[in-house]
Amino acid sequence: MQTIRIRTSSRDRAEGARPGAGQGSGKDLTPLLAGAATAVGAFGALLALTGSDSPLRGPFTLFFLLTAPAVAIAAALRGLEPLARVLTALAGSVVVNMLVAQGMLATHRWSYRGGVVAVTTISALLLLLVWARRRGRTTTGRTP
């Protein structure tokens, strides 16, 4: 039988906190928040594509338009530090949205539904490329 020790921070030891107190509470919220963000983004895209007159359409669609490309770009930037990854992904998201808007304005085909579809397509293609690249690395036996 092996004994597993729980490591506590020096601050917990100084305050006399018992081992295991408060552990896992922050980590348990991460999947919940990711799921909630996905639901909000998907609902925003759905509201925009259906043309709903809901007051939530604007904020939820904006959330989707910022997070969909940001998630795809962040997936491609696994090697960066977390803060640099977030900032780069958000900047790339703004660039993708501006390029879509500029392209639609240049071709005189402005449509909010078309913009949502274009951003969704670009984000999905980026995620597909990242997935294919990672899968290609694992099937050839190379390490990432």
mmCIF file of N, CA and C in Angstrom:
data_model
loop_
_atom_site.group_PDB
_atom_site.id
_atom_site.type_symbol
_atom_site.label_atom_id
_atom_site.label_comp_id
_atom_site.label_asym_id
_atom_site.label_seq_id
_atom_site.Cartn_x
_atom_site.Cartn_y
_atom_site.Cartn_z
ATOM 1 N N MET A 1 0.850 -1.171 0.000
ATOM 2 C CA MET A 1 0.000 0.000 0.000
ATOM 3 C C MET A 1 0.896 1.235 0.000
ATOM 4 N N GLN A 2 0.481 2.231 -0.745
ATOM 5 C CA GLN A 2 1.281 3.437 -0.860
ATOM 6 C C GLN A 2 0.534 4.610 -0.246
ATOM 7 N N THR A 3 1.262 5.431 0.478
ATOM 8 C CA THR A 3 0.662 6.598 1.092
ATOM 9 C C THR A 3 0.795 7.782 0.139
ATOM 10 N N ILE A 4 -0.301 8.460 -0.092
ATOM 11 C CA ILE A 4 -0.291 9.642 -0.955
ATOM 12 C C ILE A 4 -0.444 10.854 -0.059
ATOM 13 N N ARG A 5 0.501 11.747 -0.150
ATOM 14 C CA ARG A 5 0.459 12.947 0.671
ATOM 15 C C ARG A 5 -0.150 14.090 -0.105
ATOM 16 N N ILE A 6 -0.927 14.894 0.568
ATOM 17 C CA ILE A 6 -1.521 16.076 -0.042
ATOM 18 C C ILE A 6 -0.628 17.259 0.290
ATOM 19 N N ARG A 7 -0.172 17.907 -0.759
ATOM 20 C CA ARG A 7 0.689 19.071 -0.550
ATOM 21 C C ARG A 7 -0.173 20.297 -0.309
ATOM 22 N N THR A 8 0.225 21.068 0.684
ATOM 23 C CA THR A 8 -0.482 22.312 0.967
ATOM 24 C C THR A 8 0.473 23.461 0.769
ATOM 25 N N SER A 9 -0.079 24.610 0.444
ATOM 26 C CA SER A 9 0.783 25.774 0.256
ATOM 27 C C SER A 9 1.272 26.264 1.617
ATOM 28 N N SER A 10 2.316 27.067 1.602
ATOM 29 C CA SER A 10 2.862 27.581 2.851
ATOM 30 C C SER A 10 1.858 28.496 3.535
ATOM 31 N N ARG A 11 1.022 29.183 2.756
ATOM 32 C CA ARG A 11 0.022 30.069 3.335
ATOM 33 C C ARG A 11 -1.028 29.256 4.103
ATOM 34 N N ASP A 12 -1.438 28.115 3.538
ATOM 35 C CA ASP A 12 -2.397 27.258 4.224
ATOM 36 C C ASP A 12 -1.812 26.717 5.523
ATOM 37 N N ARG A 13 -0.538 26.342 5.462
ATOM 38 C CA ARG A 13 0.096 25.820 6.673
ATOM 39 C C ARG A 13 0.219 26.898 7.737
ATOM 40 N N ALA A 14 0.496 28.128 7.313
ATOM 41 C CA ALA A 14 0.637 29.219 8.264
ATOM 42 C C ALA A 14 -0.703 29.557 8.914
ATOM 43 N N GLU A 15 -1.794 29.440 8.139
ATOM 44 C CA GLU A 15 -3.108 29.752 8.676
ATOM 45 C C GLU A 15 -3.713 28.574 9.431
ATOM 46 N N GLY A 16 -3.073 27.418 9.340
ATOM 47 C CA GLY A 16 -3.571 26.248 10.047
ATOM 48 C C GLY A 16 -4.729 25.578 9.345
ATOM 49 N N ALA A 17 -4.837 25.781 8.052
ATOM 50 C CA ALA A 17 -5.931 25.154 7.302
ATOM 51 C C ALA A 17 -5.685 23.659 7.209
ATOM 52 N N ARG A 18 -6.749 22.928 7.214
ATOM 53 C CA ARG A 18 -6.607 21.481 7.103
ATOM 54 C C ARG A 18 -6.305 21.108 5.658
ATOM 55 N N PRO A 19 -5.558 20.040 5.430
ATOM 56 C CA PRO A 19 -5.238 19.619 4.072
ATOM 57 C C PRO A 19 -6.505 19.258 3.301
ATOM 58 N N GLY A 20 -6.561 19.709 2.069
ATOM 59 C CA GLY A 20 -7.698 19.405 1.210
ATOM 60 C C GLY A 20 -8.808 20.431 1.285
ATOM 61 N N ALA A 21 -8.716 21.397 2.198
ATOM 62 C CA ALA A 21 -9.774 22.391 2.310
ATOM 63 C C ALA A 21 -9.705 23.351 1.133
ATOM 64 N N GLY A 22 -10.810 23.492 0.451
ATOM 65 C CA GLY A 22 -10.895 24.434 -0.649
ATOM 66 C C GLY A 22 -10.249 23.947 -1.934
ATOM 67 N N GLN A 23 -9.755 22.728 -1.971
ATOM 68 C CA GLN A 23 -9.124 22.234 -3.179
ATOM 69 C C GLN A 23 -10.184 21.794 -4.170
ATOM 70 N N GLY A 24 -9.925 22.074 -5.443
ATOM 71 C CA GLY A 24 -10.820 21.622 -6.479
ATOM 72 C C GLY A 24 -11.974 22.551 -6.760
ATOM 73 N N SER A 25 -12.227 23.555 -5.924
ATOM 74 C CA SER A 25 -13.378 24.417 -6.147
ATOM 75 C C SER A 25 -13.192 25.270 -7.391
ATOM 76 N N GLY A 26 -11.996 25.769 -7.640
ATOM 77 C CA GLY A 26 -11.749 26.569 -8.833
ATOM 78 C C GLY A 26 -11.655 25.730 -10.084
ATOM 79 N N LYS A 27 -11.107 24.538 -9.967
ATOM 80 C CA LYS A 27 -10.951 23.671 -11.123
ATOM 81 C C LYS A 27 -12.277 23.060 -11.552
ATOM 82 N N ASP A 28 -13.213 22.929 -10.649
ATOM 83 C CA ASP A 28 -14.505 22.355 -10.989
ATOM 84 C C ASP A 28 -15.350 23.314 -11.817
ATOM 85 N N LEU A 29 -15.078 24.611 -11.735
ATOM 86 C CA LEU A 29 -15.862 25.589 -12.468
ATOM 87 C C LEU A 29 -15.423 25.740 -13.918
ATOM 88 N N THR A 30 -14.217 25.342 -14.257
ATOM 89 C CA THR A 30 -13.713 25.545 -15.608
ATOM 90 C C THR A 30 -14.564 24.849 -16.669
ATOM 91 N N PRO A 31 -14.882 23.570 -16.552
ATOM 92 C CA PRO A 31 -15.747 22.953 -17.567
ATOM 93 C C PRO A 31 -17.150 23.564 -17.603
ATOM 94 N N LEU A 32 -17.650 23.965 -16.448
ATOM 95 C CA LEU A 32 -18.966 24.581 -16.391
ATOM 96 C C LEU A 32 -18.970 25.914 -17.136
ATOM 97 N N LEU A 33 -17.946 26.732 -16.907
ATOM 98 C CA LEU A 33 -17.853 28.011 -17.601
ATOM 99 C C LEU A 33 -17.637 27.829 -19.092
ATOM 100 N N ALA A 34 -16.849 26.847 -19.472
ATOM 101 C CA ALA A 34 -16.641 26.573 -20.900
ATOM 102 C C ALA A 34 -17.937 26.130 -21.555
ATOM 103 N N GLY A 35 -18.696 25.314 -20.878
ATOM 104 C CA GLY A 35 -19.983 24.888 -21.411
ATOM 105 C C GLY A 35 -20.974 26.035 -21.513
ATOM 106 N N ALA A 36 -20.987 26.898 -20.511
ATOM 107 C CA ALA A 36 -21.881 28.052 -20.547
ATOM 108 C C ALA A 36 -21.494 29.006 -21.681
ATOM 109 N N ALA A 37 -20.200 29.220 -21.881
ATOM 110 C CA ALA A 37 -19.746 30.092 -22.968
ATOM 111 C C ALA A 37 -20.107 29.498 -24.321
ATOM 112 N N THR A 38 -19.981 28.200 -24.456
ATOM 113 C CA THR A 38 -20.363 27.541 -25.707
ATOM 114 C C THR A 38 -21.861 27.689 -25.956
ATOM 115 N N ALA A 39 -22.654 27.510 -24.918
ATOM 116 C CA ALA A 39 -24.101 27.644 -25.067
ATOM 117 C C ALA A 39 -24.499 29.071 -25.433
ATOM 118 N N VAL A 40 -23.882 30.056 -24.795
ATOM 119 C CA VAL A 40 -24.184 31.457 -25.101
ATOM 120 C C VAL A 40 -23.794 31.782 -26.540
ATOM 121 N N GLY A 41 -22.625 31.332 -26.952
ATOM 122 C CA GLY A 41 -22.181 31.590 -28.320
ATOM 123 C C GLY A 41 -23.068 30.914 -29.351
ATOM 124 N N ALA A 42 -23.410 29.662 -29.115
ATOM 125 C CA ALA A 42 -24.278 28.943 -30.055
ATOM 126 C C ALA A 42 -25.666 29.576 -30.104
ATOM 127 N N PHE A 43 -26.160 29.999 -28.962
ATOM 128 C CA PHE A 43 -27.473 30.648 -28.921
ATOM 129 C C PHE A 43 -27.429 31.985 -29.652
ATOM 130 N N GLY A 44 -26.324 32.719 -29.519
ATOM 131 C CA GLY A 44 -26.175 33.983 -30.240
ATOM 132 C C GLY A 44 -26.142 33.779 -31.743
ATOM 133 N N ALA A 45 -25.418 32.763 -32.191
ATOM 134 C CA ALA A 45 -25.374 32.468 -33.626
ATOM 135 C C ALA A 45 -26.755 32.047 -34.113
ATOM 136 N N LEU A 46 -27.446 31.252 -33.327
ATOM 137 C CA LEU A 46 -28.787 30.813 -33.702
ATOM 138 C C LEU A 46 -29.751 31.994 -33.776
ATOM 139 N N LEU A 47 -29.687 32.898 -32.814
ATOM 140 C CA LEU A 47 -30.546 34.078 -32.841
ATOM 141 C C LEU A 47 -30.266 34.946 -34.065
ATOM 142 N N ALA A 48 -28.993 35.087 -34.422
ATOM 143 C CA ALA A 48 -28.643 35.903 -35.583
ATOM 144 C C ALA A 48 -29.103 35.247 -36.878
ATOM 145 N N LEU A 49 -28.942 33.944 -36.984
ATOM 146 C CA LEU A 49 -29.305 33.258 -38.217
ATOM 147 C C LEU A 49 -30.816 33.169 -38.416
ATOM 148 N N THR A 50 -31.571 33.126 -37.330
ATOM 149 C CA THR A 50 -33.021 33.057 -37.456
ATOM 150 C C THR A 50 -33.655 34.429 -37.573
ATOM 151 N N GLY A 51 -32.900 35.485 -37.296
ATOM 152 C CA GLY A 51 -33.442 36.842 -37.399
ATOM 153 C C GLY A 51 -34.386 37.195 -36.269
ATOM 154 N N SER A 52 -34.178 36.635 -35.119
ATOM 155 C CA SER A 52 -35.025 36.876 -33.961
ATOM 156 C C SER A 52 -34.933 38.339 -33.527
ATOM 157 N N ASP A 53 -36.024 38.850 -32.951
ATOM 158 C CA ASP A 53 -36.041 40.223 -32.447
ATOM 159 C C ASP A 53 -35.753 40.289 -30.951
ATOM 160 N N SER A 54 -35.118 39.275 -30.419
ATOM 161 C CA SER A 54 -34.802 39.225 -29.001
ATOM 162 C C SER A 54 -33.767 40.284 -28.646
ATOM 163 N N PRO A 55 -33.891 40.894 -27.467
ATOM 164 C CA PRO A 55 -32.867 41.862 -27.052
ATOM 165 C C PRO A 55 -31.516 41.205 -26.757
ATOM 166 N N LEU A 56 -31.488 39.890 -26.632
ATOM 167 C CA LEU A 56 -30.237 39.182 -26.384
ATOM 168 C C LEU A 56 -29.466 38.887 -27.668
ATOM 169 N N ARG A 57 -30.083 39.104 -28.816
ATOM 170 C CA ARG A 57 -29.437 38.761 -30.080
ATOM 171 C C ARG A 57 -28.118 39.517 -30.260
ATOM 172 N N GLY A 58 -28.098 40.803 -30.009
ATOM 173 C CA GLY A 58 -26.883 41.602 -30.197
ATOM 174 C C GLY A 58 -25.718 41.163 -29.329
ATOM 175 N N PRO A 59 -25.897 41.138 -27.994
ATOM 176 C CA PRO A 59 -24.768 40.747 -27.149
ATOM 177 C C PRO A 59 -24.309 39.306 -27.352
ATOM 178 N N PHE A 60 -25.256 38.388 -27.521
ATOM 179 C CA PHE A 60 -24.874 36.987 -27.692
ATOM 180 C C PHE A 60 -24.191 36.751 -29.033
ATOM 181 N N THR A 61 -24.663 37.446 -30.074
ATOM 182 C CA THR A 61 -24.020 37.304 -31.378
ATOM 183 C C THR A 61 -22.623 37.907 -31.348
ATOM 184 N N LEU A 62 -22.461 39.047 -30.704
ATOM 185 C CA LEU A 62 -21.137 39.648 -30.567
ATOM 186 C C LEU A 62 -20.205 38.714 -29.803
ATOM 187 N N PHE A 63 -20.716 38.081 -28.747
ATOM 188 C CA PHE A 63 -19.917 37.119 -27.991
ATOM 189 C C PHE A 63 -19.474 35.975 -28.895
ATOM 190 N N PHE A 64 -20.398 35.463 -29.707
ATOM 191 C CA PHE A 64 -20.050 34.387 -30.632
ATOM 192 C C PHE A 64 -19.006 34.841 -31.642
ATOM 193 N N LEU A 65 -19.200 36.028 -32.214
ATOM 194 C CA LEU A 65 -18.273 36.509 -33.240
ATOM 195 C C LEU A 65 -16.871 36.753 -32.689
ATOM 196 N N LEU A 66 -16.755 37.043 -31.409
ATOM 197 C CA LEU A 66 -15.428 37.228 -30.813
ATOM 198 C C LEU A 66 -14.811 35.910 -30.344
ATOM 199 N N THR A 67 -15.628 35.014 -29.833
ATOM 200 C CA THR A 67 -15.052 33.802 -29.244
ATOM 201 C C THR A 67 -14.818 32.671 -30.236
ATOM 202 N N ALA A 68 -15.641 32.547 -31.262
ATOM 203 C CA ALA A 68 -15.469 31.426 -32.196
ATOM 204 C C ALA A 68 -14.099 31.461 -32.876
ATOM 205 N N PRO A 69 -13.707 32.586 -33.497
ATOM 206 C CA PRO A 69 -12.355 32.597 -34.076
ATOM 207 C C PRO A 69 -11.254 32.573 -33.011
ATOM 208 N N ALA A 70 -11.523 33.173 -31.847
ATOM 209 C CA ALA A 70 -10.504 33.184 -30.791
ATOM 210 C C ALA A 70 -10.200 31.776 -30.303
ATOM 211 N N VAL A 71 -11.211 30.949 -30.169
ATOM 212 C CA VAL A 71 -10.996 29.568 -29.730
ATOM 213 C C VAL A 71 -10.209 28.800 -30.791
ATOM 214 N N ALA A 72 -10.565 29.013 -32.058
ATOM 215 C CA ALA A 72 -9.860 28.319 -33.141
ATOM 216 C C ALA A 72 -8.397 28.737 -33.208
ATOM 217 N N ILE A 73 -8.137 30.022 -33.056
ATOM 218 C CA ILE A 73 -6.752 30.513 -33.105
ATOM 219 C C ILE A 73 -5.986 30.052 -31.868
ATOM 220 N N ALA A 74 -6.628 30.075 -30.709
ATOM 221 C CA ALA A 74 -5.960 29.621 -29.478
ATOM 222 C C ALA A 74 -5.598 28.146 -29.555
ATOM 223 N N ALA A 75 -6.425 27.356 -30.228
ATOM 224 C CA ALA A 75 -6.115 25.938 -30.379
ATOM 225 C C ALA A 75 -4.860 25.734 -31.213
ATOM 226 N N ALA A 76 -4.625 26.647 -32.153
ATOM 227 C CA ALA A 76 -3.442 26.533 -33.005
ATOM 228 C C ALA A 76 -2.174 27.025 -32.302
ATOM 229 N N LEU A 77 -2.319 27.783 -31.235
ATOM 230 C CA LEU A 77 -1.174 28.392 -30.550
ATOM 231 C C LEU A 77 -0.876 27.709 -29.230
ATOM 232 N N ARG A 78 -0.766 26.409 -29.223
ATOM 233 C CA ARG A 78 -0.559 25.672 -27.974
ATOM 234 C C ARG A 78 0.754 25.977 -27.290
ATOM 235 N N GLY A 79 1.769 26.405 -28.010
ATOM 236 C CA GLY A 79 3.089 26.584 -27.424
ATOM 237 C C GLY A 79 3.287 27.880 -26.668
ATOM 238 N N LEU A 80 2.352 28.820 -26.760
ATOM 239 C CA LEU A 80 2.528 30.118 -26.111
ATOM 240 C C LEU A 80 2.139 30.080 -24.639
ATOM 241 N N GLU A 81 2.627 31.066 -23.908
ATOM 242 C CA GLU A 81 2.199 31.257 -22.521
ATOM 243 C C GLU A 81 0.709 31.566 -22.509
ATOM 244 N N PRO A 82 0.004 31.273 -21.428
ATOM 245 C CA PRO A 82 -1.455 31.468 -21.417
ATOM 246 C C PRO A 82 -1.906 32.903 -21.710
ATOM 247 N N LEU A 83 -1.263 33.891 -21.109
ATOM 248 C CA LEU A 83 -1.679 35.273 -21.349
ATOM 249 C C LEU A 83 -1.405 35.687 -22.791
ATOM 250 N N ALA A 84 -0.251 35.322 -23.306
ATOM 251 C CA ALA A 84 0.074 35.638 -24.695
ATOM 252 C C ALA A 84 -0.875 34.928 -25.649
ATOM 253 N N ARG A 85 -1.247 33.727 -25.299
ATOM 254 C CA ARG A 85 -2.183 32.956 -26.130
ATOM 255 C C ARG A 85 -3.548 33.623 -26.178
ATOM 256 N N VAL A 86 -4.043 34.092 -25.036
ATOM 257 C CA VAL A 86 -5.346 34.749 -24.974
ATOM 258 C C VAL A 86 -5.328 36.055 -25.758
ATOM 259 N N LEU A 87 -4.294 36.863 -25.543
ATOM 260 C CA LEU A 87 -4.217 38.143 -26.242
ATOM 261 C C LEU A 87 -4.069 37.965 -27.741
ATOM 262 N N THR A 88 -3.252 37.018 -28.160
ATOM 263 C CA THR A 88 -3.072 36.756 -29.590
ATOM 264 C C THR A 88 -4.354 36.224 -30.209
ATOM 265 N N ALA A 89 -5.037 35.356 -29.505
ATOM 266 C CA ALA A 89 -6.289 34.794 -30.025
ATOM 267 C C ALA A 89 -7.361 35.872 -30.159
ATOM 268 N N LEU A 90 -7.462 36.760 -29.176
ATOM 269 C CA LEU A 90 -8.452 37.836 -29.273
ATOM 270 C C LEU A 90 -8.110 38.812 -30.396
ATOM 271 N N ALA A 91 -6.833 39.132 -30.550
ATOM 272 C CA ALA A 91 -6.427 40.009 -31.654
ATOM 273 C C ALA A 91 -6.703 39.342 -32.996
ATOM 274 N N GLY A 92 -6.413 38.067 -33.109
ATOM 275 C CA GLY A 92 -6.706 37.334 -34.334
ATOM 276 C C GLY A 92 -8.194 37.258 -34.613
ATOM 277 N N SER A 93 -8.998 37.157 -33.559
ATOM 278 C CA SER A 93 -10.449 37.135 -33.722
ATOM 279 C C SER A 93 -10.953 38.449 -34.300
ATOM 280 N N VAL A 94 -10.432 39.548 -33.796
ATOM 281 C CA VAL A 94 -10.818 40.852 -34.334
ATOM 282 C C VAL A 94 -10.391 40.967 -35.796
ATOM 283 N N VAL A 95 -9.212 40.473 -36.120
ATOM 284 C CA VAL A 95 -8.725 40.516 -37.502
ATOM 285 C C VAL A 95 -9.633 39.694 -38.419
ATOM 286 N N VAL A 96 -10.015 38.503 -37.996
ATOM 287 C CA VAL A 96 -10.899 37.670 -38.813
ATOM 288 C C VAL A 96 -12.228 38.381 -39.049
ATOM 289 N N ASN A 97 -12.807 38.955 -38.000
ATOM 290 C CA ASN A 97 -14.078 39.660 -38.144
ATOM 291 C C ASN A 97 -13.950 40.873 -39.052
ATOM 292 N N MET A 98 -12.853 41.603 -38.940
ATOM 293 C CA MET A 98 -12.657 42.771 -39.802
ATOM 294 C C MET A 98 -12.443 42.367 -41.253
ATOM 295 N N LEU A 99 -11.728 41.293 -41.488
ATOM 296 C CA LEU A 99 -11.527 40.830 -42.864
ATOM 297 C C LEU A 99 -12.836 40.363 -43.492
ATOM 298 N N VAL A 100 -13.665 39.695 -42.720
ATOM 299 C CA VAL A 100 -14.971 39.274 -43.229
ATOM 300 C C VAL A 100 -15.825 40.495 -43.549
ATOM 301 N N ALA A 101 -15.866 41.452 -42.636
ATOM 302 C CA ALA A 101 -16.654 42.665 -42.866
ATOM 303 C C ALA A 101 -16.121 43.444 -44.074
ATOM 304 N N GLN A 102 -14.804 43.582 -44.189
ATOM 305 C CA GLN A 102 -14.205 44.307 -45.314
ATOM 306 C C GLN A 102 -14.496 43.597 -46.630
ATOM 307 N N GLY A 103 -14.416 42.277 -46.628
ATOM 308 C CA GLY A 103 -14.723 41.517 -47.839
ATOM 309 C C GLY A 103 -16.171 41.674 -48.268
ATOM 310 N N MET A 104 -17.074 41.657 -47.298
ATOM 311 C CA MET A 104 -18.486 41.819 -47.635
ATOM 312 C C MET A 104 -18.785 43.240 -48.120
ATOM 313 N N LEU A 105 -18.148 44.235 -47.530
ATOM 314 C CA LEU A 105 -18.350 45.608 -47.981
ATOM 315 C C LEU A 105 -17.745 45.835 -49.363
ATOM 316 N N ALA A 106 -16.591 45.245 -49.625
ATOM 317 C CA ALA A 106 -15.932 45.435 -50.918
ATOM 318 C C ALA A 106 -16.727 44.795 -52.053
ATOM 319 N N THR A 107 -17.417 43.711 -51.760
ATOM 320 C CA THR A 107 -18.201 43.035 -52.798
ATOM 321 C C THR A 107 -19.661 43.467 -52.799
ATOM 322 N N HIS A 108 -20.012 44.431 -51.962
ATOM 323 C CA HIS A 108 -21.385 44.942 -51.846
ATOM 324 C C HIS A 108 -22.375 43.835 -51.496
ATOM 325 N N ARG A 109 -21.972 42.946 -50.634
ATOM 326 C CA ARG A 109 -22.809 41.829 -50.193
ATOM 327 C C ARG A 109 -22.958 41.835 -48.670
ATOM 328 N N TRP A 110 -23.191 43.006 -48.073
ATOM 329 C CA TRP A 110 -23.279 43.095 -46.622
ATOM 330 C C TRP A 110 -24.520 42.375 -46.119
ATOM 331 N N SER A 111 -24.328 41.503 -45.122
ATOM 332 C CA SER A 111 -25.421 40.774 -44.496
ATOM 333 C C SER A 111 -24.934 40.264 -43.152
ATOM 334 N N TYR A 112 -25.681 40.540 -42.112
ATOM 335 C CA TYR A 112 -25.237 40.047 -40.804
ATOM 336 C C TYR A 112 -25.301 38.527 -40.755
ATOM 337 N N ARG A 113 -26.273 37.940 -41.419
ATOM 338 C CA ARG A 113 -26.333 36.478 -41.463
ATOM 339 C C ARG A 113 -25.138 35.914 -42.226
ATOM 340 N N GLY A 114 -24.802 36.548 -43.330
ATOM 341 C CA GLY A 114 -23.640 36.112 -44.105
ATOM 342 C C GLY A 114 -22.351 36.245 -43.312
ATOM 343 N N GLY A 115 -22.244 37.300 -42.512
ATOM 344 C CA GLY A 115 -21.065 37.477 -41.669
ATOM 345 C C GLY A 115 -20.939 36.388 -40.625
ATOM 346 N N VAL A 116 -22.061 36.033 -40.010
ATOM 347 C CA VAL A 116 -22.035 34.961 -39.007
ATOM 348 C C VAL A 116 -21.647 33.641 -39.661
ATOM 349 N N VAL A 117 -22.208 33.377 -40.836
ATOM 350 C CA VAL A 117 -21.880 32.131 -41.542
ATOM 351 C C VAL A 117 -20.410 32.125 -41.943
ATOM 352 N N ALA A 118 -19.898 33.255 -42.437
ATOM 353 C CA ALA A 118 -18.499 33.325 -42.862
ATOM 354 C C ALA A 118 -17.545 33.127 -41.687
ATOM 355 N N VAL A 119 -17.822 33.784 -40.572
ATOM 356 C CA VAL A 119 -16.959 33.641 -39.393
ATOM 357 C C VAL A 119 -17.035 32.211 -38.860
ATOM 358 N N THR A 120 -18.214 31.619 -38.872
ATOM 359 C CA THR A 120 -18.363 30.230 -38.433
ATOM 360 C C THR A 120 -17.562 29.296 -39.323
ATOM 361 N N THR A 121 -17.642 29.525 -40.631
ATOM 362 C CA THR A 121 -16.914 28.678 -41.581
ATOM 363 C C THR A 121 -15.410 28.806 -41.401
ATOM 364 N N ILE A 122 -14.922 30.029 -41.277
ATOM 365 C CA ILE A 122 -13.485 30.246 -41.092
ATOM 366 C C ILE A 122 -13.014 29.605 -39.789
ATOM 367 N N SER A 123 -13.778 29.778 -38.725
ATOM 368 C CA SER A 123 -13.402 29.188 -37.430
ATOM 369 C C SER A 123 -13.401 27.665 -37.501
ATOM 370 N N ALA A 124 -14.402 27.106 -38.152
ATOM 371 C CA ALA A 124 -14.463 25.644 -38.282
ATOM 372 C C ALA A 124 -13.310 25.124 -39.125
ATOM 373 N N LEU A 125 -12.956 25.842 -40.187
ATOM 374 C CA LEU A 125 -11.821 25.420 -41.014
ATOM 375 C C LEU A 125 -10.507 25.493 -40.241
ATOM 376 N N LEU A 126 -10.339 26.532 -39.432
ATOM 377 C CA LEU A 126 -9.131 26.628 -38.600
ATOM 378 C C LEU A 126 -9.048 25.464 -37.611
ATOM 379 N N LEU A 127 -10.163 25.156 -36.963
ATOM 380 C CA LEU A 127 -10.171 24.028 -36.029
ATOM 381 C C LEU A 127 -9.920 22.711 -36.749
ATOM 382 N N LEU A 128 -10.467 22.569 -37.940
ATOM 383 C CA LEU A 128 -10.250 21.357 -38.723
ATOM 384 C C LEU A 128 -8.785 21.208 -39.120
ATOM 385 N N LEU A 129 -8.160 22.317 -39.495
ATOM 386 C CA LEU A 129 -6.733 22.276 -39.842
ATOM 387 C C LEU A 129 -5.870 21.908 -38.638
ATOM 388 N N VAL A 130 -6.192 22.472 -37.476
ATOM 389 C CA VAL A 130 -5.444 22.149 -36.262
ATOM 390 C C VAL A 130 -5.622 20.676 -35.921
ATOM 391 N N TRP A 131 -6.843 20.188 -36.015
ATOM 392 C CA TRP A 131 -7.114 18.778 -35.728
ATOM 393 C C TRP A 131 -6.375 17.865 -36.703
ATOM 394 N N ALA A 132 -6.399 18.217 -37.991
ATOM 395 C CA ALA A 132 -5.719 17.393 -38.998
ATOM 396 C C ALA A 132 -4.208 17.410 -38.791
ATOM 397 N N ARG A 133 -3.668 18.554 -38.434
ATOM 398 C CA ARG A 133 -2.225 18.650 -38.191
ATOM 399 C C ARG A 133 -1.814 17.808 -36.993
ATOM 400 N N ARG A 134 -2.583 17.865 -35.926
ATOM 401 C CA ARG A 134 -2.261 17.069 -34.731
ATOM 402 C C ARG A 134 -2.448 15.586 -34.995
ATOM 403 N N ARG A 135 -3.468 15.244 -35.739
ATOM 404 C CA ARG A 135 -3.694 13.847 -36.051
ATOM 405 C C ARG A 135 -2.592 13.306 -36.958
ATOM 406 N N GLY A 136 -2.131 14.135 -37.896
ATOM 407 C CA GLY A 136 -1.036 13.734 -38.770
ATOM 408 C C GLY A 136 0.255 13.507 -38.007
ATOM 409 N N ARG A 137 0.476 14.289 -36.967
ATOM 410 C CA ARG A 137 1.680 14.111 -36.148
ATOM 411 C C ARG A 137 1.622 12.820 -35.352
ATOM 412 N N THR A 138 0.447 12.473 -34.859
ATOM 413 C CA THR A 138 0.355 11.272 -34.019
ATOM 414 C C THR A 138 0.367 10.001 -34.865
ATOM 415 N N THR A 139 -0.147 10.042 -36.097
ATOM 416 C CA THR A 139 -0.171 8.831 -36.904
ATOM 417 C C THR A 139 1.177 8.529 -37.531
ATOM 418 N N THR A 140 2.005 9.548 -37.754
ATOM 419 C CA THR A 140 3.319 9.313 -38.324
ATOM 420 C C THR A 140 4.367 8.969 -37.278
ATOM 421 N N GLY A 141 3.981 9.069 -36.011
ATOM 422 C CA GLY A 141 4.897 8.694 -34.940
ATOM 423 C C GLY A 141 5.782 9.822 -34.456
ATOM 424 N N ARG A 142 5.606 11.022 -35.025
ATOM 425 C CA ARG A 142 6.386 12.163 -34.544
ATOM 426 C C ARG A 142 5.753 12.703 -33.274
ATOM 427 N N THR A 143 6.568 13.259 -32.412
ATOM 428 C CA THR A 143 6.049 13.850 -31.199
ATOM 429 C C THR A 143 5.842 15.338 -31.430
ATOM 430 N N PRO A 144 4.784 15.928 -30.827
ATOM 431 C CA PRO A 144 4.510 17.347 -31.032
ATOM 432 C C PRO A 144 5.527 18.263 -30.435
#
